[in-house]
Coordinates of C-alpha atoms in Angstrom, one line a residue:
R1 CA 0.0 0.0 0.0
L2 CA 2.8 2.4 0.8
G3 CA 4.5 1.8 -2.5
M4 CA 1.3 2.5 -4.4
A5 CA 0.6 5.6 -2.4
V6 CA 4.1 7.0 -3.2
A7 CA 3.8 6.1 -6.9
L8 CA 0.5 7.8 -7.2
N9 CA 1.8 11.0 -5.7
L10 CA 5.0 11.2 -7.9
S11 CA 3.2 11.4 -11.3
P12 CA 5.6 9.0 -13.0
D13 CA 5.9 8.8 -16.8
V14 CA 5.7 5.0 -16.5
L15 CA 4.0 3.0 -13.7
V16 CA 4.4 -0.7 -13.3
V17 CA 1.7 -2.2 -11.2
D18 CA 1.7 -6.0 -10.3
E19 CA -1.6 -7.2 -8.7
V20 CA -1.6 -4.2 -6.4
L21 CA -5.4 -4.1 -6.5
A22 CA -5.6 -7.6 -5.0
V23 CA -4.7 -6.2 -1.6
G24 CA -6.3 -3.6 0.6
D25 CA -9.8 -2.6 1.4
V26 CA -12.4 -1.6 -1.2
R27 CA -11.9 2.1 -0.6
F28 CA -8.1 1.8 -1.2
R29 CA -8.6 -0.2 -4.4
Q30 CA -11.2 2.3 -5.8
K31 CA -8.9 5.2 -5.0
C32 CA -6.0 3.5 -6.8
M33 CA -8.2 2.7 -9.8
E34 CA -9.4 6.3 -10.0
A35 CA -5.8 7.7 -9.7
M36 CA -4.4 5.4 -12.3
L37 CA -7.2 6.3 -14.7
R38 CA -6.5 10.0 -14.2
M39 CA -2.8 9.4 -14.8
C40 CA -3.4 7.4 -18.0
D41 CA -5.7 10.2 -19.2
R42 CA -2.7 12.6 -18.8
G43 CA -0.5 10.3 -20.9
M44 CA 1.2 8.1 -18.4
T45 CA 2.2 4.6 -19.6
L46 CA 0.8 1.9 -17.3
L47 CA 2.2 -1.6 -17.3
F48 CA -0.6 -3.3 -15.3
V49 CA -0.2 -7.0 -14.4
S50 CA -3.5 -8.6 -13.3
H51 CA -5.7 -11.7 -13.5
S52 CA -8.8 -9.4 -13.2
P53 CA -10.4 -9.0 -16.6
A54 CA -12.7 -6.2 -15.3
R55 CA -9.7 -4.1 -14.1
V56 CA -7.7 -4.8 -17.2
K57 CA -10.6 -3.7 -19.3
A58 CA -11.1 -0.5 -17.3
L59 CA -7.4 0.5 -17.4
C60 CA -5.9 -0.8 -20.7
D61 CA -6.5 -0.3 -24.4
R62 CA -3.7 -2.7 -25.3
S63 CA -2.9 -6.0 -23.6
I64 CA -0.6 -8.9 -23.9
L65 CA -1.3 -12.5 -22.8
L66 CA 1.6 -14.5 -21.4
R67 CA 1.6 -18.2 -20.6
D68 CA 4.6 -19.9 -19.1
G69 CA 6.8 -16.9 -20.0
M70 CA 5.8 -17.0 -23.7
L71 CA 3.9 -14.3 -25.6
I72 CA 0.6 -15.8 -26.6
D73 CA -1.3 -12.7 -27.8
D74 CA -0.8 -8.9 -28.2
G75 CA -3.3 -6.3 -29.2
D76 CA -6.6 -4.8 -28.5
T77 CA -7.6 -5.5 -24.9
H78 CA -11.1 -6.9 -25.7
K79 CA -9.6 -9.4 -28.2
V80 CA -6.8 -10.5 -25.9
L81 CA -9.2 -10.8 -22.9
E82 CA -11.6 -12.8 -25.0
R83 CA -8.8 -15.3 -25.8
Y84 CA -7.7 -15.4 -22.2
L85 CA -11.2 -16.2 -20.9
Q86 CA -11.8 -18.7 -23.7
E87 CA -8.6 -20.6 -23.1
D88 CA -9.1 -20.7 -19.4
G89 CA -12.7 -22.0 -19.8
L90 CA -14.2 -18.8 -18.3
G91 CA -15.6 -17.3 -21.5

């Protein structure tokens, strides 16, 4: 939580976030999402690692799908998420 709070107050050009929204209470997660959306709107690059399709969809216009360290798909978030969900039996 501390690392995320510091990052959100520095206004970085690039922000790498790895499952940070899997921790913390609902208010913390919502505040982080809103801050990241504002930062992306201002042109920040976000590298967002997550297993949450809803969060990826909300934050990213381009996505990559990795499996066992190999690049499986790269492109439009909706297309990549569709493949992710289909291959994992969730779609």
